[in-house]
Amino acid sequence: MPKPAKGARLGGSPAHERLILANLATQLFQHGRIRTTETKAKRLRPLAERLITKAKKGDIHNRRQVLTVVKDKGVVHHLFTEIAPTFAERPGGYTRITKLGPRKGDSAPMAMIELVSEPLNAVTTTRTTPAATPAEEVVELPENDTATAEATPADEAPADAAPADEKTESKKDEA
Amino acid sequence: MAVPKRKMSRSNTRSRRAQWKTAAPALVSCNQCRSPKLPHVACPTCGTYNRRQVIEPSA
């Protein structure tokens, strides 16, 4: 069951809050970025991202569900045809909120909420394999016979790959 | 309804108000333009946040 939002509704009544958030979502999809108060931006974010998720599915049922919030058919068309394809491979997190500091008249904290337009960064994982392979090589040399270890650098300095393979094979046999 | 019995003296009023103090906001220097700004807030001087242009700089 959905958990009701705590605290007062924006604008005083639930109906007014629905209207405010629907208008903000419409303006966000129309302009790409809007400047509003931090509170409204934070309340708008889950609604806007839910609408974009529906737009990514793109069928007529989802379009009708979005139309219950965003009344403007032109904006909904823009959302489904222009905005949704840009978020095709992005798994959520379609909007970004940046704080802008207090407003002049009433010192209300303002924020900029915008649709993320940057391309998705490739996931980079830091594996320990590059660090592990030199460590193994260092360990291999003392374990081998001292005669072969001394002979291989002197005799076959250019052909490093073949002795290394032989060493690993001999190690596997021993182990 | 409960109401005050006595007028509050100027001294008491002023003593109470003497505790109204403001605190200077903690500021950090902007990455981009080195001017002081509020932390976690876009720089009002150059309009950037994390070196990303967020707003037009307000002159």
XYZ file of N, CA and C in Angstrom:
702
model
N 0.852 -1.197 0.000
C 0.000 0.000 0.000
C 0.880 1.235 0.000
N 0.566 2.228 -0.837
C 1.400 3.427 -0.888
C 1.343 4.187 0.426
N 2.481 4.703 0.827
C 2.563 5.455 2.075
C 2.226 6.915 1.786
N 1.267 7.493 2.500
C 0.909 8.880 2.215
C 2.057 9.818 2.549
N 2.154 10.909 1.783
C 3.193 11.894 2.027
C 2.936 12.578 3.356
N 4.016 12.753 4.119
C 3.868 13.411 5.410
C 3.789 14.917 5.232
N 3.217 15.591 6.235
C 3.218 17.044 6.247
C 2.114 17.636 5.404
N 2.138 18.963 5.344
C 1.079 19.683 4.657
C 1.179 19.482 3.155
N 0.031 19.558 2.480
C 0.007 19.500 1.027
C 0.523 20.825 0.466
N 1.123 20.742 -0.716
C 1.540 21.968 -1.391
C 0.279 22.727 -1.790
N 0.214 23.987 -1.447
C -0.927 24.782 -1.855
C -2.117 24.661 -0.932
N -2.070 23.781 0.057
C -3.119 23.758 1.069
C -4.029 22.562 1.011
N -4.482 22.161 -0.163
C -5.421 21.051 -0.241
C -4.875 19.999 -1.197
N -5.312 18.755 -1.049
C -4.822 17.708 -1.954
C -5.083 18.028 -3.422
N -6.238 18.613 -3.712
C -6.550 18.935 -5.098
C -5.586 19.992 -5.637
N -5.298 20.982 -4.790
C -4.377 22.039 -5.217
C -2.991 21.465 -5.437
N -2.588 20.539 -4.550
C -1.263 19.935 -4.734
C -1.198 19.169 -6.047
N -2.263 18.406 -6.346
C -2.283 17.653 -7.607
C -2.147 18.597 -8.788
N -2.852 19.733 -8.708
C -2.786 20.695 -9.813
C -1.386 21.281 -9.936
N -0.793 21.661 -8.800
C 0.544 22.255 -8.836
C 1.531 21.274 -9.449
N 1.503 20.014 -8.964
C 2.478 19.042 -9.454
C 2.235 18.722 -10.929
N 0.956 18.651 -11.339
C 0.673 18.377 -12.745
C 1.182 19.514 -13.621
N 0.977 20.755 -13.170
C 1.457 21.888 -13.956
C 2.975 21.904 -14.010
N 3.625 21.611 -12.866
C 5.086 21.592 -12.860
C 5.611 20.510 -13.802
N 4.975 19.328 -13.782
C 5.429 18.247 -14.666
C 5.262 18.658 -16.123
N 4.127 19.290 -16.436
C 3.890 19.741 -17.807
C 4.976 20.718 -18.244
N 5.265 21.691 -17.354
C 6.274 22.691 -17.700
C 7.649 22.050 -17.847
N 7.941 21.046 -16.989
C 9.243 20.388 -17.060
C 9.425 19.679 -18.394
N 8.374 18.962 -18.841
C 8.504 18.245 -20.104
C 8.508 19.212 -21.281
N 7.864 20.366 -21.092
C 7.815 21.345 -22.181
C 9.164 22.030 -22.358
N 9.786 22.420 -21.234
C 10.984 23.250 -21.323
C 12.270 22.502 -21.025
N 12.191 21.310 -20.449
C 13.401 20.557 -20.163
C 14.011 20.877 -18.818
N 13.922 22.122 -18.393
C 14.436 22.497 -17.079
C 13.581 23.634 -16.537
N 13.228 23.544 -15.250
C 12.442 24.612 -14.642
C 13.047 24.975 -13.304
N 12.829 26.222 -12.922
C 13.335 26.741 -11.668
C 12.151 26.864 -10.721
N 12.226 26.198 -9.578
C 11.134 26.227 -8.619
C 11.727 26.108 -7.222
N 10.871 26.013 -6.223
C 11.402 25.890 -4.871
C 11.890 24.457 -4.651
N 12.785 24.314 -3.692
C 13.351 22.997 -3.419
C 12.266 21.995 -3.058
N 11.294 22.432 -2.239
C 10.240 21.528 -1.797
C 9.441 21.009 -2.980
N 9.066 21.936 -3.868
C 8.266 21.517 -5.020
C 9.091 20.621 -5.935
N 10.380 20.944 -6.098
C 11.235 20.119 -6.959
C 11.333 18.703 -6.411
N 11.477 18.586 -5.095
C 11.608 17.261 -4.500
C 10.317 16.466 -4.620
N 9.155 17.160 -4.546
C 7.883 16.457 -4.690
C 7.597 16.129 -6.151
N 8.161 16.949 -7.048
C 7.899 16.729 -8.476
C 8.696 15.549 -9.010
N 9.910 15.359 -8.458
C 10.828 14.380 -9.030
C 10.223 12.980 -9.168
N 9.631 12.377 -8.101
C 9.088 11.029 -8.280
C 7.954 10.980 -9.288
N 7.123 12.029 -9.309
C 6.006 12.053 -10.262
C 6.534 12.093 -11.692
N 7.509 12.990 -11.942
C 8.026 13.148 -13.304
C 8.705 11.867 -13.769
N 9.458 11.227 -12.871
C 10.171 10.023 -13.291
C 9.202 8.878 -13.550
N 8.096 8.838 -12.773
C 7.082 7.816 -13.019
C 6.450 8.017 -14.395
N 6.213 9.290 -14.745
C 5.605 9.576 -16.045
C 6.567 9.192 -17.170
N 7.872 9.443 -16.975
C 8.838 9.091 -18.019
C 8.916 7.578 -18.175
N 8.847 6.857 -17.049
C 8.855 5.398 -17.139
C 7.663 4.910 -17.946
N 6.502 5.517 -17.731
C 5.318 5.154 -18.514
C 5.544 5.504 -19.980
N 6.179 6.647 -20.218
C 6.407 7.069 -21.597
C 7.367 6.118 -22.298
N 8.317 5.535 -21.552
C 9.260 4.611 -22.176
C 8.554 3.335 -22.626
N 7.499 2.920 -21.875
C 6.746 1.748 -22.305
C 5.993 2.071 -23.594
N 5.386 3.262 -23.637
C 4.958 3.824 -24.903
C 3.659 3.322 -25.488
N 2.923 2.393 -24.831
C 1.693 1.930 -25.461
C 0.520 2.844 -25.091
N -0.644 2.536 -25.664
C -1.786 3.449 -25.561
C -2.296 3.517 -24.126
N -2.186 2.416 -23.391
C -2.658 2.413 -22.005
C -1.825 3.366 -21.162
N -0.497 3.275 -21.328
C 0.370 4.159 -20.567
C 0.168 5.608 -20.992
N -0.098 5.820 -22.271
C -0.326 7.191 -22.734
C -1.570 7.784 -22.078
N -2.608 6.945 -21.925
C -3.828 7.453 -21.271
C -3.591 7.721 -19.801
N -2.741 6.874 -19.174
C -2.434 7.124 -17.766
C -1.662 8.429 -17.598
N -0.733 8.715 -18.504
C 0.016 9.970 -18.424
C -0.920 11.143 -18.687
N -1.877 10.952 -19.593
C -2.802 12.042 -19.937
C -3.689 12.428 -18.765
N -3.837 11.520 -17.771
C -4.624 11.906 -16.597
C -3.890 12.925 -15.735
N -2.556 12.991 -15.882
C -1.778 13.967 -15.120
C -1.451 15.172 -15.988
N -0.778 14.909 -17.098
C -0.411 15.983 -18.020
C -1.542 16.108 -19.031
N -2.291 17.201 -18.941
C -3.502 17.320 -19.753
C -3.196 17.732 -21.191
N -2.045 18.353 -21.390
C -1.715 18.897 -22.712
C -1.274 17.756 -23.636
N -2.060 17.507 -24.697
C -1.740 16.399 -25.595
C -0.435 16.643 -26.346
N -0.166 17.910 -26.655
C 1.082 18.216 -27.363
C 2.296 17.869 -26.525
N 2.212 18.206 -25.237
C 3.334 17.907 -24.342
C 3.497 16.400 -24.189
N 2.370 15.681 -24.078
C 2.447 14.230 -23.937
C 3.054 13.618 -25.196
N 2.683 14.139 -26.352
C 3.267 13.645 -27.608
C 4.777 13.886 -27.612
N 5.171 15.092 -27.196
C 6.605 15.417 -27.117
C 7.308 14.473 -26.146
N 6.658 14.197 -25.011
C 7.249 13.298 -24.009
C 7.439 11.897 -24.582
N 6.439 11.384 -25.284
C 6.521 10.004 -25.768
C 7.443 9.864 -26.963
N 7.494 10.882 -27.823
C 8.254 10.724 -29.058
C 9.667 11.283 -28.962
N 9.882 12.352 -28.172
C 11.195 12.993 -28.145
C 11.955 12.649 -26.875
N 11.288 12.769 -25.718
C 12.016 12.640 -24.448
C 12.273 11.177 -24.120
N 11.227 10.330 -24.241
C 11.356 8.934 -23.800
C 12.471 8.182 -24.531
N 12.642 8.334 -25.868
C 13.738 7.583 -26.521
C 15.122 7.960 -26.022
N 15.312 9.210 -25.557
C 16.635 9.583 -25.069
C 16.972 8.881 -23.760
N 15.938 8.392 -23.041
C 16.173 7.712 -21.770
C 16.083 6.194 -21.933
N 16.195 5.703 -23.197
C 15.924 4.280 -23.460
C 16.805 3.374 -22.614
N 18.105 3.675 -22.538
C 18.999 2.756 -21.810
C 19.296 3.232 -20.396
N 18.703 4.363 -19.983
C 18.965 4.866 -18.624
C 18.003 4.209 -17.637
N 18.499 3.506 -16.644
C 17.600 2.795 -15.717
C 17.152 3.689 -14.571
N 16.328 4.657 -14.828
C 15.852 5.563 -13.786
C 16.812 6.715 -13.589
N 16.425 7.631 -12.690
C 17.261 8.815 -12.465
C 17.234 9.736 -13.660
N 16.023 10.081 -14.139
C 15.908 10.877 -15.354
C 16.027 12.364 -15.088
N 15.874 12.769 -13.846
C 15.893 14.197 -13.540
C 17.013 14.506 -12.566
N 17.428 15.770 -12.573
C 18.495 16.214 -11.695
C 18.033 17.498 -11.013
N 18.248 17.564 -9.694
C 17.892 18.756 -8.932
C 19.177 19.421 -8.477
N 19.333 20.688 -8.810
C 20.486 21.459 -8.346
C 19.977 22.622 -7.524
N 20.514 22.776 -6.315
C 20.059 23.863 -5.448
C 20.638 25.180 -5.931
N 19.835 26.231 -5.813
C 20.251 27.538 -6.321
C 20.327 28.582 -5.224
N 20.052 28.224 -3.982
C 20.151 29.202 -2.904
C 18.850 29.938 -2.682
N 18.815 30.841 -1.702
C 17.559 31.495 -1.324
C 17.093 32.512 -2.369
N 15.753 32.604 -2.487
C 15.125 33.562 -3.407
C 15.183 34.951 -2.802
N 15.144 35.964 -3.665
C 15.312 37.343 -3.218
C 14.173 37.781 -2.287
N 12.928 37.598 -2.697
C 11.829 38.217 -1.982
C 11.542 37.619 -0.621
N 11.495 36.263 -0.558
C 11.080 35.620 0.673
C 12.111 34.621 1.174
N 13.300 34.615 0.558
C 14.395 33.753 1.007
C 14.035 32.274 0.928
N 13.081 31.941 0.055
C 12.732 30.531 -0.111
C 13.852 29.822 -0.868
N 14.298 28.661 -0.404
C 15.369 27.962 -1.113
C 14.888 27.490 -2.483
N 15.603 27.906 -3.507
C 15.197 27.589 -4.874
C 16.052 26.445 -5.417
N 15.547 25.797 -6.458
C 16.285 24.693 -7.074
C 15.948 24.662 -8.554
N 16.854 24.075 -9.322
C 16.630 23.853 -10.750
C 16.438 22.356 -10.935
N 15.271 21.972 -11.505
C 15.065 20.554 -11.818
C 15.079 20.434 -13.328
N 15.871 19.493 -13.830
C 16.035 19.376 -15.274
C 16.075 17.921 -15.677
N 15.713 17.674 -16.932
C 15.839 16.338 -17.499
C 17.309 16.108 -17.820
N 17.821 14.957 -17.406
C 19.244 14.680 -17.630
C 19.459 14.429 -19.118
N 20.338 15.215 -19.733
C 20.555 15.092 -21.175
C 21.912 14.482 -21.498
N 22.788 14.368 -20.480
C 24.109 13.825 -20.750
C 24.011 12.340 -21.074
N 24.917 11.813 -21.932
C 24.900 10.368 -22.190
C 25.293 9.600 -20.939
N 24.748 8.386 -20.873
C 24.981 7.544 -19.696
C 26.439 7.103 -19.673
N 27.103 7.288 -18.528
C 28.499 6.860 -18.401
C 28.568 5.346 -18.327
N 29.568 4.772 -19.016
C 29.769 3.331 -18.922
C 30.220 2.978 -17.514
N 29.725 1.840 -17.024
C 30.072 1.419 -15.667
C 31.512 0.911 -15.673
N 32.365 1.494 -14.839
C 33.757 1.063 -14.770
C 33.970 0.329 -13.455
N 34.399 -0.918 -13.559
C 34.677 -1.699 -12.358
C 36.186 -1.824 -12.199
N 36.660 -1.606 -11.004
C 38.092 -1.718 -10.739
C 38.375 -3.114 -10.212
N 38.906 -3.955 -11.088
C 39.250 -5.321 -10.707
C 40.692 -5.363 -10.224
N 40.991 -6.347 -9.417
C 42.339 -6.464 -8.866
C 43.223 -7.372 -9.707
N 42.751 -7.793 -10.893
C 43.540 -8.714 -11.718
C 44.875 -8.120 -12.174
N 44.958 -6.823 -12.593
C 46.278 -6.304 -12.976
C 47.262 -6.337 -11.828
N 46.781 -6.110 -10.619
C 47.680 -6.133 -9.469
C 48.058 -7.566 -9.102
N 47.160 -8.518 -9.369
C 47.400 -9.888 -8.941
C 48.443 -10.571 -9.825
N 48.416 -10.333 -11.143
C 49.337 -11.035 -12.041
C 50.806 -10.701 -11.789
N 51.218 -9.445 -11.561
C 52.628 -9.206 -11.237
C 53.040 -9.889 -9.939
N 52.125 -9.930 -8.977
C 52.449 -10.563 -7.704
C 52.754 -12.049 -7.920
N 51.962 -12.704 -8.770
C 52.204 -14.114 -9.042
C 53.567 -14.315 -9.690
N 53.915 -13.439 -10.649
C 55.199 -13.578 -11.330
C 56.347 -13.451 -10.344
N 56.198 -12.520 -9.407
C 57.251 -12.329 -8.421
C 57.407 -13.587 -7.577
N 56.272 -14.192 -7.246
C 56.315 -15.386 -6.405
C 56.925 -16.552 -7.174
N 56.651 -16.628 -8.481
C 57.086 -17.786 -9.271
C 58.606 -17.941 -9.276
N 59.296 -16.830 -9.440
C 60.742 -16.918 -9.652
C 61.473 -17.592 -8.490
N 61.260 -17.232 -7.243
C 61.987 -17.915 -6.169
C 61.619 -19.385 -6.017
N 60.360 -19.729 -6.359
C 59.928 -21.110 -6.180
C 60.619 -22.057 -7.161
N 60.897 -21.547 -8.410
C 61.566 -22.389 -9.403
C 62.998 -22.689 -8.974
N 63.590 -23.655 -9.684
C 64.998 -24.004 -9.415
C 65.895 -22.818 -9.736
N 66.862 -22.630 -8.946
C 67.740 -21.464 -9.132
C 68.491 -21.560 -10.453
N 68.820 -22.765 -10.899
C 69.588 -22.923 -12.136
C 68.770 -22.454 -13.335
N 67.516 -22.889 -13.422
C 66.694 -22.504 -14.572
C 66.383 -21.017 -14.526
N 66.136 -20.487 -13.333
C 65.809 -19.074 -13.219
C 66.986 -18.213 -13.658
N 68.184 -18.661 -13.320
C 69.358 -17.892 -13.750
C 69.621 -18.088 -15.230
N 69.337 -19.283 -15.740
C 69.683 -19.582 -17.120
C 68.770 -18.849 -18.089
N 67.479 -18.795 -17.788
C 66.545 -18.235 -18.766
C 66.807 -16.767 -19.087
N 67.104 -15.894 -18.134
C 67.368 -14.512 -18.537
C 68.646 -14.406 -19.366
N 69.663 -15.226 -19.083
C 70.915 -15.138 -19.810
C 70.776 -15.707 -21.220
N 70.086 -16.852 -21.334
C 70.031 -17.513 -22.632
C 68.967 -16.906 -23.543
N 67.753 -16.861 -23.035
C 66.632 -16.471 -23.905
C 66.007 -15.177 -23.412
N 66.770 -14.153 -23.423
C 66.241 -12.856 -23.008
C 65.173 -12.336 -23.963
N 65.323 -12.474 -25.298
C 64.264 -11.942 -26.192
C 62.977 -12.730 -26.072
N 63.059 -14.066 -25.987
C 61.858 -14.893 -25.938
C 61.425 -15.063 -24.491
N 60.653 -14.113 -24.009
C 60.209 -14.166 -22.622
C 58.956 -15.009 -22.454
N 58.120 -15.036 -23.486
C 56.804 -15.647 -23.338
C 56.912 -17.150 -23.125
N 57.771 -17.796 -23.892
C 57.869 -19.256 -23.819
C 58.362 -19.738 -22.450
N 59.427 -19.164 -21.884
C 59.846 -19.618 -20.550
C 58.787 -19.358 -19.489
N 58.081 -18.250 -19.626
C 57.042 -17.943 -18.635
C 55.965 -19.015 -18.642
N 55.576 -19.438 -19.871
C 54.579 -20.483 -19.972
C 55.094 -21.771 -19.357
N 56.350 -22.081 -19.659
C 56.920 -23.317 -19.119
C 56.919 -23.303 -17.596
N 57.236 -22.122 -17.052
C 57.284 -22.020 -15.592
C 55.911 -22.261 -14.980
N 54.899 -21.640 -15.609
C 53.556 -21.797 -15.050
C 53.126 -23.252 -15.132
N 53.454 -23.905 -16.256
C 53.076 -25.307 -16.398
C 53.780 -26.168 -15.362
N 55.057 -25.888 -15.167
C 55.799 -26.674 -14.187
C 55.223 -26.455 -12.787
N 54.791 -25.227 -12.524
C 54.194 -24.932 -11.226
C 52.897 -25.696 -11.033
N 52.103 -25.740 -12.094
C 50.835 -26.469 -11.987
C 51.100 -27.940 -11.699
N 52.178 -28.488 -12.363
C 52.494 -29.888 -12.148
C 52.905 -30.141 -10.701
N 53.681 -29.185 -10.178
C 54.118 -29.356 -8.801
C 52.937 -29.257 -7.827
N 52.047 -28.374 -8.114
C 50.957 -28.092 -7.178
C 49.826 -29.120 -7.231
N -10.169 33.720 29.252
C -8.905 33.578 28.527
C -7.789 34.195 29.352
N -6.655 33.532 29.397
C -5.524 34.023 30.191
C -4.891 35.208 29.487
N -4.719 36.289 30.237
C -4.081 37.487 29.670
C -3.009 37.963 30.650
N -1.971 38.675 30.137
C -0.930 39.189 31.030
C -1.505 40.198 32.013
N -1.059 40.119 33.274
C -1.569 41.026 34.301
C -0.854 42.357 34.241
N 0.446 42.327 33.855
C 1.294 43.519 33.888
C 1.833 43.820 32.503
N 2.022 45.080 32.238
C 2.747 45.483 31.031
C 4.189 45.008 31.150
N 4.719 44.498 30.045
C 6.112 44.047 30.074
C 7.010 45.257 29.920
N 8.009 45.381 30.818
C 8.867 46.565 30.808
C 9.762 46.569 29.571
N 10.212 47.783 29.229
C 11.139 47.905 28.105
C 12.393 47.076 28.358
N 12.818 47.090 29.629
C 14.029 46.338 29.974
C 13.855 44.853 29.686
N 12.703 44.304 30.126
C 12.486 42.875 29.888
C 12.372 42.572 28.405
N 11.660 43.456 27.687
C 11.518 43.262 26.247
C 12.883 43.259 25.577
N 13.694 44.240 25.962
C 14.998 44.371 25.311
C 15.930 43.233 25.733
N 15.772 42.778 26.985
C 16.601 41.655 27.416
C 16.268 40.405 26.581
N 14.963 40.222 26.341
C 14.566 39.070 25.542
C 15.120 39.201 24.129
N 14.971 40.403 23.557
C 15.382 40.579 22.170
C 16.892 40.602 22.015
N 17.619 40.795 23.125
C 19.076 40.786 23.026
C 19.594 39.414 22.619
N 18.741 38.390 22.789
C 19.189 37.040 22.427
C 18.929 36.715 20.956
N 18.260 37.646 20.243
C 18.049 37.398 18.807
C 19.361 37.675 18.102
N 19.984 36.665 17.603
C 21.276 36.860 16.950
C 21.262 36.157 15.604
N 22.033 36.683 14.712
C 22.209 36.002 13.431
C 23.571 35.333 13.408
N 23.668 34.287 12.661
C 24.947 33.596 12.495
C 25.369 33.704 11.039
N 26.634 33.930 10.825
C 27.133 34.009 9.451
C 27.056 32.621 8.820
N 26.598 32.520 7.557
C 26.527 31.204 6.930
C 27.915 30.666 6.632
N 28.054 29.351 6.753
C 29.322 28.722 6.380
C 29.470 28.773 4.866
N 30.605 29.230 4.400
C 30.816 29.383 2.971
C 31.989 28.520 2.528
N 31.931 28.103 1.277
C 33.065 27.415 0.665
C 33.435 28.184 -0.593
N 34.610 27.933 -1.126
C 35.021 28.630 -2.340
C 34.612 27.801 -3.542
N 34.140 28.494 -4.577
C 33.663 27.838 -5.793
C 34.835 27.151 -6.501
N 34.583 25.934 -7.030
C 35.630 25.232 -7.769
C 36.058 26.009 -9.007
N 35.084 26.664 -9.613
C 35.318 27.259 -10.926
C 35.925 28.647 -10.798
N 35.316 29.499 -9.970
C 35.723 30.904 -9.961
C 36.294 31.336 -8.618
N 36.378 30.437 -7.660
C 37.022 30.709 -6.372
C 36.292 31.738 -5.522
N 35.117 32.158 -5.919
C 34.390 33.120 -5.099
C 33.628 32.366 -4.009
N 33.396 32.982 -2.856
C 32.690 32.275 -1.793
C 31.243 31.994 -2.163
N 30.765 30.814 -1.802
C 29.386 30.424 -2.095
C 28.908 29.473 -1.015
N 27.596 29.253 -0.972
C 27.026 28.299 -0.030
C 27.392 26.883 -0.470
N 27.684 25.984 0.484
C 27.978 24.614 0.089
C 26.737 23.915 -0.456
N 26.927 23.017 -1.416
C 25.874 22.204 -2.048
C 24.899 23.065 -2.840
N 25.298 24.258 -3.210
C 24.427 25.175 -3.944
C 25.219 25.682 -5.142
N 24.516 25.878 -6.265
C 25.176 26.407 -7.455
C 25.756 27.784 -7.153
N 26.922 28.074 -7.737
C 27.607 29.338 -7.459
C 26.818 30.485 -8.081
N 26.429 31.493 -7.308
C 25.675 32.598 -7.886
C 26.525 33.497 -8.777
N 27.851 33.428 -8.639
C 28.717 34.302 -9.428
C 28.913 33.775 -10.843
N 29.280 32.484 -10.931
C 29.545 31.929 -12.258
C 28.444 30.979 -12.717
N 27.495 30.627 -11.839
C 26.355 29.813 -12.247
C 26.680 28.355 -12.485
N 27.766 27.845 -11.896
C 28.120 26.455 -12.113
C 27.957 25.667 -10.829
N 27.759 24.358 -10.990
C 27.774 23.433 -9.855
C 28.508 22.191 -10.319
N 29.554 21.806 -9.622
C 30.436 20.715 -10.054
C 30.945 20.967 -11.476
N 31.312 22.197 -11.763
C 31.850 22.621 -13.070
C 30.833 22.446 -14.198
N 29.560 22.287 -13.852
C 28.509 22.165 -14.867
C 27.673 23.432 -14.822
N 27.466 24.062 -15.977
C 26.737 25.324 -16.022
C 25.271 25.036 -15.737
N 24.746 25.596 -14.637
C 23.362 25.331 -14.243
C 22.480 26.514 -14.612
N 22.923 27.720 -14.258
C 22.130 28.926 -14.535
C 23.038 29.955 -15.183
N 22.388 30.958 -15.768
C 23.159 32.094 -16.263
C 23.660 32.865 -15.047
N 24.927 33.278 -15.033
C 25.425 34.012 -13.871
C 24.682 35.321 -13.686
N 24.224 35.546 -12.455
C 23.483 36.776 -12.160
C 24.485 37.877 -11.861
N 24.403 38.939 -12.623
C 25.391 40.015 -12.500
C 25.186 40.775 -11.187
